mmCIF file with all atom_site columns, C-alpha atoms in Angstrom:
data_model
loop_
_atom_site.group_PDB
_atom_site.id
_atom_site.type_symbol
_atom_site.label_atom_id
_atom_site.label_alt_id
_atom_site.label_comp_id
_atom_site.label_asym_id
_atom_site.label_entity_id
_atom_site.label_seq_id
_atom_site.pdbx_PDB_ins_code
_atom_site.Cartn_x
_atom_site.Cartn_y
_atom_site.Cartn_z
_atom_site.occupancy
_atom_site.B_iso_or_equiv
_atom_site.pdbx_formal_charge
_atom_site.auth_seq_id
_atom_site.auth_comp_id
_atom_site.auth_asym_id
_atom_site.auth_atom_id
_atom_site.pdbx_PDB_model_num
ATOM 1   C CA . UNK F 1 1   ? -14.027 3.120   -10.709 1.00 41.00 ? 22  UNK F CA 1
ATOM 2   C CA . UNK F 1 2   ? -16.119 5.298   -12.877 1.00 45.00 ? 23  UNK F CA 1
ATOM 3   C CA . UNK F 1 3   ? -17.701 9.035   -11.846 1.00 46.00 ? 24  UNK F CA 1
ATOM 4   C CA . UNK F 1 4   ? -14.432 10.003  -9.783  1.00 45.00 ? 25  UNK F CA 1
ATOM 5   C CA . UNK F 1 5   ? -14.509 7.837   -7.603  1.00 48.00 ? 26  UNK F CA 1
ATOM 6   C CA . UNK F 1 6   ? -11.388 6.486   -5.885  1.00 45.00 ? 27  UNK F CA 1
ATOM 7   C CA . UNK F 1 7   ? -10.542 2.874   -7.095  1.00 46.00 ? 28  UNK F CA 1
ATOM 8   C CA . UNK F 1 8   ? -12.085 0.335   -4.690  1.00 52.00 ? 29  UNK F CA 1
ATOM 9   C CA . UNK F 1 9   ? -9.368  -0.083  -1.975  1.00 47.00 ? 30  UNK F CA 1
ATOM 10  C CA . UNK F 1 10  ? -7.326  2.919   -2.660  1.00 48.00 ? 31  UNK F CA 1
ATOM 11  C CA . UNK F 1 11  ? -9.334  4.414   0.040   1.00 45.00 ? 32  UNK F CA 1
ATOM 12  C CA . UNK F 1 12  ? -8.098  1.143   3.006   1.00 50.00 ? 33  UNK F CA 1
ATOM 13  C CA . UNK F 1 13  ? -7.444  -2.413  2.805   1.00 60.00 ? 34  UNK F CA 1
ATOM 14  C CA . UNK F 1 14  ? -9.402  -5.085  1.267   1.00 66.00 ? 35  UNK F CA 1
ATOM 15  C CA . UNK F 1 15  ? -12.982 -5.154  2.628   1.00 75.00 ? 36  UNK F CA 1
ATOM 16  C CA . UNK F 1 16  ? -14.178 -8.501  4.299   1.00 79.00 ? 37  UNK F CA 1
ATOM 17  C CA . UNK F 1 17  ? -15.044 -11.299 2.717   1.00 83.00 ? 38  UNK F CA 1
ATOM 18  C CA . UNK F 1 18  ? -18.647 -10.883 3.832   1.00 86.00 ? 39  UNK F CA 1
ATOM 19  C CA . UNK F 1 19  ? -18.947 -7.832  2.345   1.00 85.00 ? 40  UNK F CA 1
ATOM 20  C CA . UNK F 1 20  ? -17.932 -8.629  -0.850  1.00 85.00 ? 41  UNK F CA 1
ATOM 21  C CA . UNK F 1 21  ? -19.603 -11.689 -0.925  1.00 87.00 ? 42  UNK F CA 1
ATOM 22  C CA . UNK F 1 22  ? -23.011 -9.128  0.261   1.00 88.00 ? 43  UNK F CA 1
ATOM 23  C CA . UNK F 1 23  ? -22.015 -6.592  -2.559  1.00 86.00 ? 44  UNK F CA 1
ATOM 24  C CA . UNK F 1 24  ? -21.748 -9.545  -5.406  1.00 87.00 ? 45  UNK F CA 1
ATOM 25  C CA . UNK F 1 25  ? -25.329 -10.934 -4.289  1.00 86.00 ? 46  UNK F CA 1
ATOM 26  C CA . UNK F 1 26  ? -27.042 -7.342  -4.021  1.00 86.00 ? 47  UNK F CA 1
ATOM 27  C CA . UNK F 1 27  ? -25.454 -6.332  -7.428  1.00 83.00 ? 48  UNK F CA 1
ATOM 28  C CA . UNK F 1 28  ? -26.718 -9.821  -9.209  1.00 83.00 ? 49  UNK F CA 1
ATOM 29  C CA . UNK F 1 29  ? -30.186 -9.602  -7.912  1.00 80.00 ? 50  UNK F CA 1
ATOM 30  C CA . UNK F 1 30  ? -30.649 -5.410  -7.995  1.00 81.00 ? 51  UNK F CA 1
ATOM 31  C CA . UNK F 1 31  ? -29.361 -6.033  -11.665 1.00 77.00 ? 52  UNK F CA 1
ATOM 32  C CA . UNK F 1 32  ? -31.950 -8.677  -12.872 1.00 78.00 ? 53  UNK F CA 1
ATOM 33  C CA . UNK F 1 33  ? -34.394 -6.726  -11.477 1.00 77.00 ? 54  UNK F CA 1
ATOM 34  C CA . UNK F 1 34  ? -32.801 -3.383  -12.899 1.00 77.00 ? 55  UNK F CA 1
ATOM 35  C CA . UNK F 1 35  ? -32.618 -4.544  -16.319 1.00 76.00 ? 56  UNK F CA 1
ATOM 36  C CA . UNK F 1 36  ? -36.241 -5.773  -15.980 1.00 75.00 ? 57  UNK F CA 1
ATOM 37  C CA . UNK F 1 37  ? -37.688 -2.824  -14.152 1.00 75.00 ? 58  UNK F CA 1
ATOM 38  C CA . UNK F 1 38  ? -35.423 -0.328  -16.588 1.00 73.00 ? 59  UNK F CA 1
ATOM 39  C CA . UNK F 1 39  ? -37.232 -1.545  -20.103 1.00 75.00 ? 60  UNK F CA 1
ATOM 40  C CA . UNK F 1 40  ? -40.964 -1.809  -18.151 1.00 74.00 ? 61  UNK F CA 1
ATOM 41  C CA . UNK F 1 41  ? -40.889 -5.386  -18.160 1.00 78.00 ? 62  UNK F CA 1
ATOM 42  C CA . UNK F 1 42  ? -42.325 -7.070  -15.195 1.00 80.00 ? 63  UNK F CA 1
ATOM 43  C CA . UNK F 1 43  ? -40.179 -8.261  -11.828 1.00 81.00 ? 64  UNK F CA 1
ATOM 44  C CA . UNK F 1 44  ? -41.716 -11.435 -10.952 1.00 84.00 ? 65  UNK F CA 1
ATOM 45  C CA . UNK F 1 45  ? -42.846 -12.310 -7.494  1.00 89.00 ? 66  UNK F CA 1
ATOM 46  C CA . UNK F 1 46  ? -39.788 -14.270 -6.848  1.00 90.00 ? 67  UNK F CA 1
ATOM 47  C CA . UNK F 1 47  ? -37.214 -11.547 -7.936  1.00 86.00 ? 68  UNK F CA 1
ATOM 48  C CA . UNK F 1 48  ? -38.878 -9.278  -5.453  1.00 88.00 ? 69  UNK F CA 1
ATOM 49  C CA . UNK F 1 49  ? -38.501 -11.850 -2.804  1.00 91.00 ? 70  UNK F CA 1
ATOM 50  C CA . UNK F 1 50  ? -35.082 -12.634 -3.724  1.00 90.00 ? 71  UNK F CA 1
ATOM 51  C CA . UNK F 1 51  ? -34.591 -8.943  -3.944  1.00 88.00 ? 72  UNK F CA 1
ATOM 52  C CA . UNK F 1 52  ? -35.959 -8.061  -0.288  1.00 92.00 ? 73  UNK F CA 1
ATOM 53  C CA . UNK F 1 53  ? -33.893 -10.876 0.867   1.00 93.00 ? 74  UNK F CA 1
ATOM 54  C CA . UNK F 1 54  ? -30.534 -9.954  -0.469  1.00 91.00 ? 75  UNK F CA 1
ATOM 55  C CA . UNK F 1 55  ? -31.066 -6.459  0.404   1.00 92.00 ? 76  UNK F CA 1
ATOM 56  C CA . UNK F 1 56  ? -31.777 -7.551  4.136   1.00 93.00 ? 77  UNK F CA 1
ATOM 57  C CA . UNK F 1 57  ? -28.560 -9.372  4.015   1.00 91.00 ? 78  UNK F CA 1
ATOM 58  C CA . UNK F 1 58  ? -26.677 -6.986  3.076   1.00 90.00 ? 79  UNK F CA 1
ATOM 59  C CA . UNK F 1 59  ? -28.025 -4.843  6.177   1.00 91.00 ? 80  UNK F CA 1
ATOM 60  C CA . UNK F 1 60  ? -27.161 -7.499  8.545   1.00 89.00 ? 81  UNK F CA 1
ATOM 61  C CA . UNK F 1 61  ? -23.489 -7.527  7.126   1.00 88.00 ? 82  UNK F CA 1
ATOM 62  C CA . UNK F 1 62  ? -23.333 -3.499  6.918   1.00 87.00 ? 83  UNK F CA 1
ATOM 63  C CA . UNK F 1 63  ? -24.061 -3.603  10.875  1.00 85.00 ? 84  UNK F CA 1
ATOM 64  C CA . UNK F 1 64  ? -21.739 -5.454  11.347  1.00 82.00 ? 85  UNK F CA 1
ATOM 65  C CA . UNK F 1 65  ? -18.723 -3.239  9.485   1.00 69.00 ? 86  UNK F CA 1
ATOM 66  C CA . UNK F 1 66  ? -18.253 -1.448  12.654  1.00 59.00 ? 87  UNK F CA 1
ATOM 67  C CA . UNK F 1 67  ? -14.779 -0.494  12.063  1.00 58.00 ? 88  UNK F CA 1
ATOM 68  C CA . UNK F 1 68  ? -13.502 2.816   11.248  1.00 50.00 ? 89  UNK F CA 1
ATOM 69  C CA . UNK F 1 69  ? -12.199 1.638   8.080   1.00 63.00 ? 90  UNK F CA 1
ATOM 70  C CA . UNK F 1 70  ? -14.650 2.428   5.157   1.00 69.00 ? 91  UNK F CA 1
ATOM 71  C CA . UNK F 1 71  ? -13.854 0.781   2.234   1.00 76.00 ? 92  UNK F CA 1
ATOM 72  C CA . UNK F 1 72  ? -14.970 1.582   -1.040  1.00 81.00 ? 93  UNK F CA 1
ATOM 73  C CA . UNK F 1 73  ? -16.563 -1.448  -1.379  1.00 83.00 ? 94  UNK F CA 1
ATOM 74  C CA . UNK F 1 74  ? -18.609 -0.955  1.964   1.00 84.00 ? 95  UNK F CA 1
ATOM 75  C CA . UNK F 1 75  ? -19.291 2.747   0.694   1.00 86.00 ? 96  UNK F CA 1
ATOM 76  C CA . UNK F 1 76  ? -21.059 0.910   -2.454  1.00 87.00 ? 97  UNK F CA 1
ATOM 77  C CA . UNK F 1 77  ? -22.519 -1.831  -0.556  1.00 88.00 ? 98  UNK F CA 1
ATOM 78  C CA . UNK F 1 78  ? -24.696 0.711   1.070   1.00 90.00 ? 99  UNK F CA 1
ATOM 79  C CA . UNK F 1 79  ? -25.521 2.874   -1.612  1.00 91.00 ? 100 UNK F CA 1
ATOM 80  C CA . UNK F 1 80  ? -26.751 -0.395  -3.408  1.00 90.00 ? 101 UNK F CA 1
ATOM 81  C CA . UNK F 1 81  ? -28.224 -1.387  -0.601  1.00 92.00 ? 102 UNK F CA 1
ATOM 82  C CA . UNK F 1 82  ? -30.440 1.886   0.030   1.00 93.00 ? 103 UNK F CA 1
ATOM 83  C CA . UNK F 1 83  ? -31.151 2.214   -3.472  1.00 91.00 ? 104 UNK F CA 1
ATOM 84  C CA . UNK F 1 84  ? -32.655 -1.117  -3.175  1.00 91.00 ? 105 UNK F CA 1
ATOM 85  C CA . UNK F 1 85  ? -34.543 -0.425  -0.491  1.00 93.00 ? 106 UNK F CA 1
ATOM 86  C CA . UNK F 1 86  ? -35.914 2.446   -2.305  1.00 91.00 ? 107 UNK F CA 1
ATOM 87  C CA . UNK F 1 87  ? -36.856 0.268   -4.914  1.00 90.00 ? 108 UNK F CA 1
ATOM 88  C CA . UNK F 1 88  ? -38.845 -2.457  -2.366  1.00 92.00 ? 109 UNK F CA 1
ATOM 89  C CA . UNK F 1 89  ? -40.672 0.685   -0.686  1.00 94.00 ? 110 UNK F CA 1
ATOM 90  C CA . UNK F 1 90  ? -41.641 1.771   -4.167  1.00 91.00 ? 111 UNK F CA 1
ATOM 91  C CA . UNK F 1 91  ? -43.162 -1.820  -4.806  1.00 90.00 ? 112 UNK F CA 1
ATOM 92  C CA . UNK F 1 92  ? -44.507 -2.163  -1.236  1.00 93.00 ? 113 UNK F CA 1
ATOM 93  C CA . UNK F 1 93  ? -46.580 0.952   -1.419  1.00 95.00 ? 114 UNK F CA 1
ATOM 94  C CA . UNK F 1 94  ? -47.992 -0.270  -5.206  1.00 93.00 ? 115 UNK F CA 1
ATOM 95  C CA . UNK F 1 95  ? -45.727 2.957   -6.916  1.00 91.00 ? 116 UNK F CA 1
ATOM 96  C CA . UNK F 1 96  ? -44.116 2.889   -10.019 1.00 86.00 ? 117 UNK F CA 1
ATOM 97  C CA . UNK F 1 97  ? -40.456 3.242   -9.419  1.00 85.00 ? 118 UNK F CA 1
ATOM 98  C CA . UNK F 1 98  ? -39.148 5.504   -11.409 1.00 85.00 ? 119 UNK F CA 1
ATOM 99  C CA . UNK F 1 99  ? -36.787 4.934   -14.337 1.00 81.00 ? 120 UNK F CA 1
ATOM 100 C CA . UNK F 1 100 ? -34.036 6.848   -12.971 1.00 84.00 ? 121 UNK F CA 1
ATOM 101 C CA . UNK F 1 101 ? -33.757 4.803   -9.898  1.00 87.00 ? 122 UNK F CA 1
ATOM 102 C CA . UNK F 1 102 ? -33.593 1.856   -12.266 1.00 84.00 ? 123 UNK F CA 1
ATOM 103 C CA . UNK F 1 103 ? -30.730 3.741   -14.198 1.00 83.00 ? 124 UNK F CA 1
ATOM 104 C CA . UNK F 1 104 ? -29.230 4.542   -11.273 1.00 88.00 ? 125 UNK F CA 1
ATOM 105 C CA . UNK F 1 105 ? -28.599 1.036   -9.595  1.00 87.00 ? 126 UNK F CA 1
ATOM 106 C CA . UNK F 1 106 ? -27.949 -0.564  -13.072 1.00 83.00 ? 127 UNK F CA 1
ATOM 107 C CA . UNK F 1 107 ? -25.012 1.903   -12.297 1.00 87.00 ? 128 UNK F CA 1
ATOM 108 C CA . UNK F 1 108 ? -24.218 1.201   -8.483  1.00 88.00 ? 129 UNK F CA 1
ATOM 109 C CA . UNK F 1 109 ? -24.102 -2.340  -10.088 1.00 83.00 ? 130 UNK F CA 1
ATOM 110 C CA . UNK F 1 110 ? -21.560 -1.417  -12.974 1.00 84.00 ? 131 UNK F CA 1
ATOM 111 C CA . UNK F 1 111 ? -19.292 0.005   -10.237 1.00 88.00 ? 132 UNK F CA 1
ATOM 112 C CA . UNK F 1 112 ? -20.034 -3.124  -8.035  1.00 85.00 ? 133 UNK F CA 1
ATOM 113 C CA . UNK F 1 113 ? -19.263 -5.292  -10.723 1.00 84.00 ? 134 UNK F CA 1
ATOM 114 C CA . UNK F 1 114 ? -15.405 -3.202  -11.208 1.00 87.00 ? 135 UNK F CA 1
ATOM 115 C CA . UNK F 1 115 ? -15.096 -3.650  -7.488  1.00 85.00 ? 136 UNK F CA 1
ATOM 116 C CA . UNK F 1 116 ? -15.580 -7.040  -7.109  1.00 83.00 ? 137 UNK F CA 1
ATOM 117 C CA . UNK F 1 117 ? -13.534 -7.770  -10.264 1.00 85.00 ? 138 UNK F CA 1
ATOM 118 C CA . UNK F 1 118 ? -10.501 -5.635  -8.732  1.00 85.00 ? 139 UNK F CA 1
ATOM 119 C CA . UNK F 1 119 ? -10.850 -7.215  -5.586  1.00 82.00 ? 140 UNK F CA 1
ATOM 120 C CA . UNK F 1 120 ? -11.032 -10.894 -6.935  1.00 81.00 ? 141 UNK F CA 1
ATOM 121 C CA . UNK F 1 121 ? -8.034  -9.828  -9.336  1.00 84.00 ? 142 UNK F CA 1
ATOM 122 C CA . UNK F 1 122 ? -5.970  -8.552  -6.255  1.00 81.00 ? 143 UNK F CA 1
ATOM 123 C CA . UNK F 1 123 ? -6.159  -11.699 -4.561  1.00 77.00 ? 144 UNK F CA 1
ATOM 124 C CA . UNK F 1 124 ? -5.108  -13.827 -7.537  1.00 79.00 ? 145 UNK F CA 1
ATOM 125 C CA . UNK F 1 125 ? -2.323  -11.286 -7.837  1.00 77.00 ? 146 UNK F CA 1
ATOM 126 C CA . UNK F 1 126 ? -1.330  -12.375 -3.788  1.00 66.00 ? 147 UNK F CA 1
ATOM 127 C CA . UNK F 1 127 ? -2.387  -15.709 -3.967  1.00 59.00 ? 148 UNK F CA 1
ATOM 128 C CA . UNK F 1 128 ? 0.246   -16.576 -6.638  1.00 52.00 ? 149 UNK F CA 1
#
């Protein structure tokens, strides 16, 4: 991972399934609508919706992580997932979010994107 962080899984096992599958959804959607919302171009109607919905998602699948385990991948899947939320509030309330927050999950998605990679990798790795 980038920024010092530990590698995804170094911290505990692999995460659930559900959880990666959450973290790949929230990082495709957060990303269309980062790249959009990054250069000032305009996030549809639909990529809100989609937005709002994979960010709920990935709520209901963060409640459920009630184990003591946290795995990078979980530790990502909520900082996506709040920054996401941050971004929905921002559009609820008819604010301009501001680029940074943009910035910033186009990079919660970069490290997503290693994680999931890793992960997928790993189980090729057992699987063979």
């Amino acid at each position: 991972m980038t920024h010092g962080q530990p590698v995804c899984g170094e911290i505990c096992d692999a995460p659930p399934p559900e959880v990666v599958t959450a973290l790949s959804d929230l990082y495709i959607l957060s990303n269309a609508a980062a790249q959009r919302g990054a250069y000032g171009l305009e996030v549809r109607d639909t990529q809100w919706r989609a937005l709002a919905r994979g960010t709920q998602d990935a709520k209901r699948v963060l409640d459920r992580q009630l184990s003591a385990c946290e795995t990078q991948a979980i530790g990502l899947l909520r900082r996506l997932t709040s920054m996401c939320e941050g971004i929905l509030e921002c559009y609820t309330a008819s604010r301009e979010c501001p680029s940074a927050i943009w910035r910033e999950v186009g990079r919660l998605g970069r490290d997503a994107y290693e994680c999931i990679d890793l992960i997928a990798r790993r189980q090729r790795g057992t699987d063979a």
